PDB file of C-alpha atoms in Angstrom:
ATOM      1  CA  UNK A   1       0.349  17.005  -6.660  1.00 96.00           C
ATOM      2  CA  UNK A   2       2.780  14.395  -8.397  1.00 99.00           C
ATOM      3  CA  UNK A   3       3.468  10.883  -7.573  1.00 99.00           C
ATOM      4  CA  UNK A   4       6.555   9.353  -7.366  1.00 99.00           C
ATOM      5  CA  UNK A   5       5.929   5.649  -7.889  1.00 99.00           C
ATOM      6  CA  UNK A   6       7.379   2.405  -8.695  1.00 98.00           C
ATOM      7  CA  UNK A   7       4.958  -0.129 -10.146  1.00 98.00           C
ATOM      8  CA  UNK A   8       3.665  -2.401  -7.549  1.00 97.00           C
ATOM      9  CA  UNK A   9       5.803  -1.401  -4.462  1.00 97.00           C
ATOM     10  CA  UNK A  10       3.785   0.307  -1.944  1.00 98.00           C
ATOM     11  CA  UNK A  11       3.141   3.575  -3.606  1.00 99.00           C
ATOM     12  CA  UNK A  12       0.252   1.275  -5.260  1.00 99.00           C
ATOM     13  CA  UNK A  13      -1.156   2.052  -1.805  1.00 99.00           C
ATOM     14  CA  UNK A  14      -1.037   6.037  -2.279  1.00 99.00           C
ATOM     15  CA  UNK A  15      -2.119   5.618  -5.969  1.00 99.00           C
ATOM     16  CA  UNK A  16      -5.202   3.927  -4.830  1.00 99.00           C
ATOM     17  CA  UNK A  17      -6.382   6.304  -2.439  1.00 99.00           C
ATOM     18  CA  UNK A  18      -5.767   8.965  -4.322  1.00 99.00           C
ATOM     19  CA  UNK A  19      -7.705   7.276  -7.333  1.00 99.00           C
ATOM     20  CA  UNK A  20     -10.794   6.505  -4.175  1.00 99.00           C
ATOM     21  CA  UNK A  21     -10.353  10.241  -3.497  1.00 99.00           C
ATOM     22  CA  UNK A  22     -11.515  11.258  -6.911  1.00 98.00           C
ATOM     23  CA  UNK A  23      -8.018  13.543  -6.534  1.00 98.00           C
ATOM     24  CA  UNK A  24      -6.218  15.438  -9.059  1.00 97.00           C
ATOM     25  CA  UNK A  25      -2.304  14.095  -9.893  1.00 98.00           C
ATOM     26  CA  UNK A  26       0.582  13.291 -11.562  1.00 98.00           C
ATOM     27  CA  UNK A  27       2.776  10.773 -11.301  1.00 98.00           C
ATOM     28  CA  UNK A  28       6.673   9.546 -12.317  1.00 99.00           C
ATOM     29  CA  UNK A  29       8.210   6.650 -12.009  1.00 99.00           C
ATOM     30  CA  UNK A  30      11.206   6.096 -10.177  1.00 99.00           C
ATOM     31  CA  UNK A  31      14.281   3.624 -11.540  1.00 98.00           C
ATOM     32  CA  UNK A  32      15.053   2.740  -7.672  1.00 97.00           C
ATOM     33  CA  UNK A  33      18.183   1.047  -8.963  1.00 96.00           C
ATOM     34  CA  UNK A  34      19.334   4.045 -10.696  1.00 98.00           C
ATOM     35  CA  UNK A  35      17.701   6.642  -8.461  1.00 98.00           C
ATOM     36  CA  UNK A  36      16.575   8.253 -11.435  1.00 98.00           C
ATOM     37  CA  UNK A  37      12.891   9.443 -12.572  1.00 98.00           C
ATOM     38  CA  UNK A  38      11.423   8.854 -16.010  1.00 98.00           C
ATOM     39  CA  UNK A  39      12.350  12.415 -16.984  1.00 98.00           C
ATOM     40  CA  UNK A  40      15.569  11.728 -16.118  1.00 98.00           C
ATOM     41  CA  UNK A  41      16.271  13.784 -13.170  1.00 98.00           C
ATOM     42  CA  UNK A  42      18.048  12.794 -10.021  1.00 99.00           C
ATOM     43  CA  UNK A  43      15.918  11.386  -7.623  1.00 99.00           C
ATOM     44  CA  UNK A  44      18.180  11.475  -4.664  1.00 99.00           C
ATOM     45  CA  UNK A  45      17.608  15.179  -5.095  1.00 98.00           C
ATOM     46  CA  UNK A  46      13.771  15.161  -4.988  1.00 98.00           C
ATOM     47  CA  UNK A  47      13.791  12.610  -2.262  1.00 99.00           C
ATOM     48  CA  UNK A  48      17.229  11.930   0.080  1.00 98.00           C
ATOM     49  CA  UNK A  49      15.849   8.776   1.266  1.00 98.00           C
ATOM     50  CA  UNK A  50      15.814   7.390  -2.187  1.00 98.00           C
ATOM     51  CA  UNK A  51      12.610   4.924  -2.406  1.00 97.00           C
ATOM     52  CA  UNK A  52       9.012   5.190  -3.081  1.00 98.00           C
ATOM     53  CA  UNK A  53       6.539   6.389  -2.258  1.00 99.00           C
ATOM     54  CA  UNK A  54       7.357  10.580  -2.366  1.00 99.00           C
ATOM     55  CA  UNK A  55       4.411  13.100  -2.762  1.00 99.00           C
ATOM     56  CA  UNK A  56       4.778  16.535  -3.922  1.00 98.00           C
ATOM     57  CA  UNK A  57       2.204  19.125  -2.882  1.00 98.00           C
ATOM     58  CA  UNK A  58       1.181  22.174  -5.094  1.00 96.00           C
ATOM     59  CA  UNK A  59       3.239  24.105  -2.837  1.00 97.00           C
ATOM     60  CA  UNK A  60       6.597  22.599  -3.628  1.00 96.00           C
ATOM     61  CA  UNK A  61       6.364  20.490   0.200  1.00 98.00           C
ATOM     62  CA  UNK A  62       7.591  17.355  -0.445  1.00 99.00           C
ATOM     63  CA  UNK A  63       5.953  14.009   2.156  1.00 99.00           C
ATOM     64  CA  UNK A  64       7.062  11.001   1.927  1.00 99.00           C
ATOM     65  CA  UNK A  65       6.484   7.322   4.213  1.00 98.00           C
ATOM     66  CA  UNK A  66       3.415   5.299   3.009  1.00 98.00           C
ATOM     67  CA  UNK A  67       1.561   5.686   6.132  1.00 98.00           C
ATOM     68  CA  UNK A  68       1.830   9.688   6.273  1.00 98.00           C
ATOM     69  CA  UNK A  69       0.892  10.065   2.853  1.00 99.00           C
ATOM     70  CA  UNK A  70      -2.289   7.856   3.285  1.00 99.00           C
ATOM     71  CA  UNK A  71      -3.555   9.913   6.117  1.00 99.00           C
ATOM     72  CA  UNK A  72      -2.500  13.247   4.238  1.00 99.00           C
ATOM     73  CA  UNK A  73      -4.463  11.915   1.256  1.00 99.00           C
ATOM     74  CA  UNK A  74      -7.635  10.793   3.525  1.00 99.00           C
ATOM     75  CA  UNK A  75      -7.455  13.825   5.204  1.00 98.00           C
ATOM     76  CA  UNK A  76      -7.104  16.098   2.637  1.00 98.00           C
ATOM     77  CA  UNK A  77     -10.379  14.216   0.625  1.00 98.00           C
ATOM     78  CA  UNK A  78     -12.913  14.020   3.722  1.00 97.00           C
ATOM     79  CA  UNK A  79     -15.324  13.412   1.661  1.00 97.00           C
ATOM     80  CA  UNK A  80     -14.128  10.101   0.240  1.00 98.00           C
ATOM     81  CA  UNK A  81     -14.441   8.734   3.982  1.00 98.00           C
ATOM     82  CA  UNK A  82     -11.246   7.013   3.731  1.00 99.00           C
ATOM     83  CA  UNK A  83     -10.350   7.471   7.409  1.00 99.00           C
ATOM     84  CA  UNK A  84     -12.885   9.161  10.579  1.00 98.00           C
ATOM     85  CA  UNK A  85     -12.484  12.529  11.842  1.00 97.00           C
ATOM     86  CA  UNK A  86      -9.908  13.135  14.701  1.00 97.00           C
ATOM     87  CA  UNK A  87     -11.460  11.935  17.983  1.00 97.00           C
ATOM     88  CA  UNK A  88     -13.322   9.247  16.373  1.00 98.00           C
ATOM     89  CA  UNK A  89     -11.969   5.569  17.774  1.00 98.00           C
ATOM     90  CA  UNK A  90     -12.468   4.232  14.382  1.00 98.00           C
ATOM     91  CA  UNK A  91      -9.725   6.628  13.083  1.00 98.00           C
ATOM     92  CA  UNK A  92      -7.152   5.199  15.061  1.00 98.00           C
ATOM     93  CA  UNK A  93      -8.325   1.286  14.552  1.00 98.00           C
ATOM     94  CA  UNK A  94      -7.564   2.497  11.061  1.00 99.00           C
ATOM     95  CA  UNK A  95      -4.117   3.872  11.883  1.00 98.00           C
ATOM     96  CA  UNK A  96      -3.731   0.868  14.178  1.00 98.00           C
ATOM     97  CA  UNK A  97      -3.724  -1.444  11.153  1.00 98.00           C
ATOM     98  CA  UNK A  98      -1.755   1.172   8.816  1.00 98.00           C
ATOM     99  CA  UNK A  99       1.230   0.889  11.375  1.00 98.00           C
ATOM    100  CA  UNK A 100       0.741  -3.184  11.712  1.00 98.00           C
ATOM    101  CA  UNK A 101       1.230  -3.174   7.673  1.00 98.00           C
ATOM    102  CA  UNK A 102       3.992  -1.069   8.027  1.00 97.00           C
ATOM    103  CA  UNK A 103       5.813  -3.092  11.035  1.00 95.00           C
ATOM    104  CA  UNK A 104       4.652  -6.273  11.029  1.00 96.00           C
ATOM    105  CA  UNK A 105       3.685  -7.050   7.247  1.00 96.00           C
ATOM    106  CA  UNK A 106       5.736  -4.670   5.138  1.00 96.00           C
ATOM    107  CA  UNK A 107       9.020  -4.761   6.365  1.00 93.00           C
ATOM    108  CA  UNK A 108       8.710  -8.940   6.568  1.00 94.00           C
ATOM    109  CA  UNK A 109       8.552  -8.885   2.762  1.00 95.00           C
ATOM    110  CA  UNK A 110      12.252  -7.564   2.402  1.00 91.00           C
ATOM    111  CA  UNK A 111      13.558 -11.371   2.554  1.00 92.00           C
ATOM    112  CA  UNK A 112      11.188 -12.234   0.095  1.00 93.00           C
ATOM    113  CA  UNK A 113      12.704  -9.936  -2.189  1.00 92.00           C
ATOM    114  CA  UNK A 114      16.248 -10.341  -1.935  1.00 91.00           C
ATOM    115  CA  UNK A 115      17.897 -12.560  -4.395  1.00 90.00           C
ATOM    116  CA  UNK A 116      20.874 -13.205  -1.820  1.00 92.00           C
ATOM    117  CA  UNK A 117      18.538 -14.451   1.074  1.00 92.00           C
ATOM    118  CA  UNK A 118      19.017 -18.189   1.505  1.00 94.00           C
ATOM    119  CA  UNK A 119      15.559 -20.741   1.460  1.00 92.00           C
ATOM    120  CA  UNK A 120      15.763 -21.165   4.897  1.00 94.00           C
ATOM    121  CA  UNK A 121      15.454 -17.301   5.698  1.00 94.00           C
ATOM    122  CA  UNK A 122      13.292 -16.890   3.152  1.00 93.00           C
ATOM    123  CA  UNK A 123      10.616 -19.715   5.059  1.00 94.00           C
ATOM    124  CA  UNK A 124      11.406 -17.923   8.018  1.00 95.00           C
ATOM    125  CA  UNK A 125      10.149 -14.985   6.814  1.00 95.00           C
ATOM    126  CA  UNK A 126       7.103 -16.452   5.342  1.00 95.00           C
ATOM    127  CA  UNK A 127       6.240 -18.150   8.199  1.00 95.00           C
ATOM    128  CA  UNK A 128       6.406 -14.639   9.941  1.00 96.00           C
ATOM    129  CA  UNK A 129       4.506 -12.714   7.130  1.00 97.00           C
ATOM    130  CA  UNK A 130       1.844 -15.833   7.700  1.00 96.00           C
ATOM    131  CA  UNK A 131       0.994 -15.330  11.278  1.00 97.00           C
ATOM    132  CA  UNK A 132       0.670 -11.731  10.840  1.00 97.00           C
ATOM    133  CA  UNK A 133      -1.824 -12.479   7.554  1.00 97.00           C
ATOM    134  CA  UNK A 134      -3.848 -14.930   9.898  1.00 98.00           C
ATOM    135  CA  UNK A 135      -4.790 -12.005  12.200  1.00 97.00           C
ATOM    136  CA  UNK A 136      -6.412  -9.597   9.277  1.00 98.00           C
ATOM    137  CA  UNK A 137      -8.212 -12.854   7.863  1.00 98.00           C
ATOM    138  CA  UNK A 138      -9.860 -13.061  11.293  1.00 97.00           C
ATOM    139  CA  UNK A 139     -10.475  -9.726  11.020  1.00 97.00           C
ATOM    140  CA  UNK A 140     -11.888 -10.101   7.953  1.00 97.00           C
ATOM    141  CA  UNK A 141     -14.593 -12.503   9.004  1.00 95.00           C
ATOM    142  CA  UNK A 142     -16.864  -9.178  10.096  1.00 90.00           C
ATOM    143  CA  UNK A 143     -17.129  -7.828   7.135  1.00 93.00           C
ATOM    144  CA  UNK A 144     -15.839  -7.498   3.130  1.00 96.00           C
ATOM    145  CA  UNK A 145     -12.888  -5.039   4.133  1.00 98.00           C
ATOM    146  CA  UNK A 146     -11.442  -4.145   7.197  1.00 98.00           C
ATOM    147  CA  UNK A 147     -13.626  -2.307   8.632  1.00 97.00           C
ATOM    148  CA  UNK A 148     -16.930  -3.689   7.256  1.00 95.00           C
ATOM    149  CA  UNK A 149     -18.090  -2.039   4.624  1.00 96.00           C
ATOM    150  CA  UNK A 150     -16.480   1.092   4.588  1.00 96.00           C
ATOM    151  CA  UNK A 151     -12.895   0.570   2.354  1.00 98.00           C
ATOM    152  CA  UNK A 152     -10.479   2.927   4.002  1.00 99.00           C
ATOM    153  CA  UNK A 153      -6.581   3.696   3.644  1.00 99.00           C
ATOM    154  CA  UNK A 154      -5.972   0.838   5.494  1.00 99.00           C
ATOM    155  CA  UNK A 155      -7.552  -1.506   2.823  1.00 99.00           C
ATOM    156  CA  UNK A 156      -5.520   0.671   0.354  1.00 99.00           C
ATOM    157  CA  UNK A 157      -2.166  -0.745   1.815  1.00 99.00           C
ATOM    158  CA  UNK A 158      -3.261  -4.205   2.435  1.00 98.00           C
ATOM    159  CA  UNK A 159      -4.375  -5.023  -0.546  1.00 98.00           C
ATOM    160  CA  UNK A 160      -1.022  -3.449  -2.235  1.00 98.00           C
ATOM    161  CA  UNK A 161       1.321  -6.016   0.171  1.00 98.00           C
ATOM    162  CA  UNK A 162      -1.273  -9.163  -0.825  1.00 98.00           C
ATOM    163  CA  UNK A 163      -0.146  -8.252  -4.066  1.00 96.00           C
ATOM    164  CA  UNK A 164       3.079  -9.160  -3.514  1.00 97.00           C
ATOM    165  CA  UNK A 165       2.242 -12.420  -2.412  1.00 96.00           C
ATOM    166  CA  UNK A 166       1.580 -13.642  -5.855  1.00 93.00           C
ATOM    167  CA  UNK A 167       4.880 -12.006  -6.773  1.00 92.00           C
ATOM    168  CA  UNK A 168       6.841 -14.047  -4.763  1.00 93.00           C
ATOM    169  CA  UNK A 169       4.407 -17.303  -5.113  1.00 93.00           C
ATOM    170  CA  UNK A 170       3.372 -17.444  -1.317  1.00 94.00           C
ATOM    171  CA  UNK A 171       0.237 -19.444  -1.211  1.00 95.00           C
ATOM    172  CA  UNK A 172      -2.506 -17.455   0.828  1.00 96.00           C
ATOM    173  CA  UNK A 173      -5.207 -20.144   0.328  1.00 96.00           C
ATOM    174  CA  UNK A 174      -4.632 -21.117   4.105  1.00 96.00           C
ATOM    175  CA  UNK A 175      -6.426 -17.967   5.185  1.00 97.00           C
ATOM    176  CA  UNK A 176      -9.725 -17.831   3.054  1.00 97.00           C
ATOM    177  CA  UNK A 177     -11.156 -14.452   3.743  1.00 98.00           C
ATOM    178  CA  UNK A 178      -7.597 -13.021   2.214  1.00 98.00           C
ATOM    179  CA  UNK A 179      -8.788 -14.739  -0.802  1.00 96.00           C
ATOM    180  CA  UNK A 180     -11.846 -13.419  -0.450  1.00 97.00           C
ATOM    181  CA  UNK A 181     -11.037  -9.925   0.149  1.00 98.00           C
ATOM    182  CA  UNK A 182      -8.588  -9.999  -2.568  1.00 96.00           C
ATOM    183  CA  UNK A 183     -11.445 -10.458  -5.019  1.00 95.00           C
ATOM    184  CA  UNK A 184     -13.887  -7.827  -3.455  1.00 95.00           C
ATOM    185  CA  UNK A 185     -10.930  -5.015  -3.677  1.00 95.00           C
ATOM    186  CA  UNK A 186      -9.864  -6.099  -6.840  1.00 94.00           C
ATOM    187  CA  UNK A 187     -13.503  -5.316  -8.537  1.00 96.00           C
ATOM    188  CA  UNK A 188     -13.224  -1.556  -7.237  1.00 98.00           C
ATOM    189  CA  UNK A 189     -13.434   0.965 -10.154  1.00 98.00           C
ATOM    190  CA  UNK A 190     -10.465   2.521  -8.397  1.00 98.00           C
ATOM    191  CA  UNK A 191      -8.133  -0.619  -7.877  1.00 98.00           C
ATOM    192  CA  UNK A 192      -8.674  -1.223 -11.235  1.00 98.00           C
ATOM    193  CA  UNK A 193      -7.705   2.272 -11.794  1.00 98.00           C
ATOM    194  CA  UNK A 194      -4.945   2.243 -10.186  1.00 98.00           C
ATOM    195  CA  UNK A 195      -3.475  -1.069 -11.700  1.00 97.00           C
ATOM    196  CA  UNK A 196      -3.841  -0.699 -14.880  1.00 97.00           C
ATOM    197  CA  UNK A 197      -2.186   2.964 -14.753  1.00 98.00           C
ATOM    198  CA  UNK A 198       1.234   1.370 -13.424  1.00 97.00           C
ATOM    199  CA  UNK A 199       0.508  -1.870 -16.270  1.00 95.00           C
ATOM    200  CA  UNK A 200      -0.145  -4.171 -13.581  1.00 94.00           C
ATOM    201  CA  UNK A 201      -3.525  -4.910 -14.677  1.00 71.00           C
TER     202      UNK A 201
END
């Protein structure tokens, strides 16, 4: 399998279960500006969407979307118990809170990012991205991940966008677990791992 990353955006997430997995891969980066990978080929060509995160299977298959490549990666290392079996309810809490990062957390950050966004929508968004953090730090108030004590896929991604909050200097000391959690994740061999192999860390 390879990779196709871009340090800190939410292939982190893939990276990190992957690394949890014990799994076998390589990875590229991807100029997302240029839509070029570090070997120089055209990655428009690889992947017509044109951002990160893109997996390519041994058999040439090519998956991309955070949230499918998460539950590919689970599912392909049961072993790892990164997600349940089909037909078990905690499975689909699991996907429940994959699809809230995706919708509600993820796509929130784009303001955030965007040098022509004006303060005002920027707080807007923040404000948003806040009341969505609130409800995982009450969640968090059962346990040191998610899900108790069991860090799953959905841990994987959350802890990836949290990252970006100290990217774009949002304060999450309103929301202590966060903080909290933050610290527990952070001290997993494969966070570590996973950070330090895209020089975050």
């Amino acid at each position: 399998m390879k990779l196709y990353y871009f340090p800190g955006a939410c292939s982190l997430a893939v990276r990190i279960a992957l690394n949890e997995a014990g799994a076998s891969f390589d990875c590229e980066k991807v100029d997302l500006a240029e839509k070029k990978t570090e070997s120089g080929a055209n990655y428009l060509e690889i992947n017509p969407k044109g951002y990160v995160p893109a997996l390519e299977l041994d058999n040439g298959e090519l998956l991309t979307e955070v949230g499918a490549l998460l539950q590919y990666v689970a599912d392909q290392n049961g072993s790892a118990n990164l997600l349940a079996p089909v037909g078990d309810l905690g499975r689909y809490r699991v996907l429940e809170a994959i699809n809230y990062c995706s919708t509600e957390l993820h796509k929130n950050f784009g303001p955030m990012f965007n040098p022509a966004v004006t303060d005002e929508e920027k707080a807007a968004a923040e404000e948003l991205i806040g009341s969505r953090l609130a409800l995982f730090n009450d969640q968090l108030n059962s346990g040191p991940y998610l899900f108790g004590d069991q860090f799953t896929i959905a841990d994987a991604y959350l802890i990836t966008i949290l990252g970006w909050t100290q990217f774009v200097q949002m304060d999450i000391s309103p929301w202590p677990n966060l903080g909290r959690y933050v610290g527990q994740a952070m001290g997993r061999a494969a966070v570590q791992k996973s950070m330090q192999e895209e020089g975050l860390g």
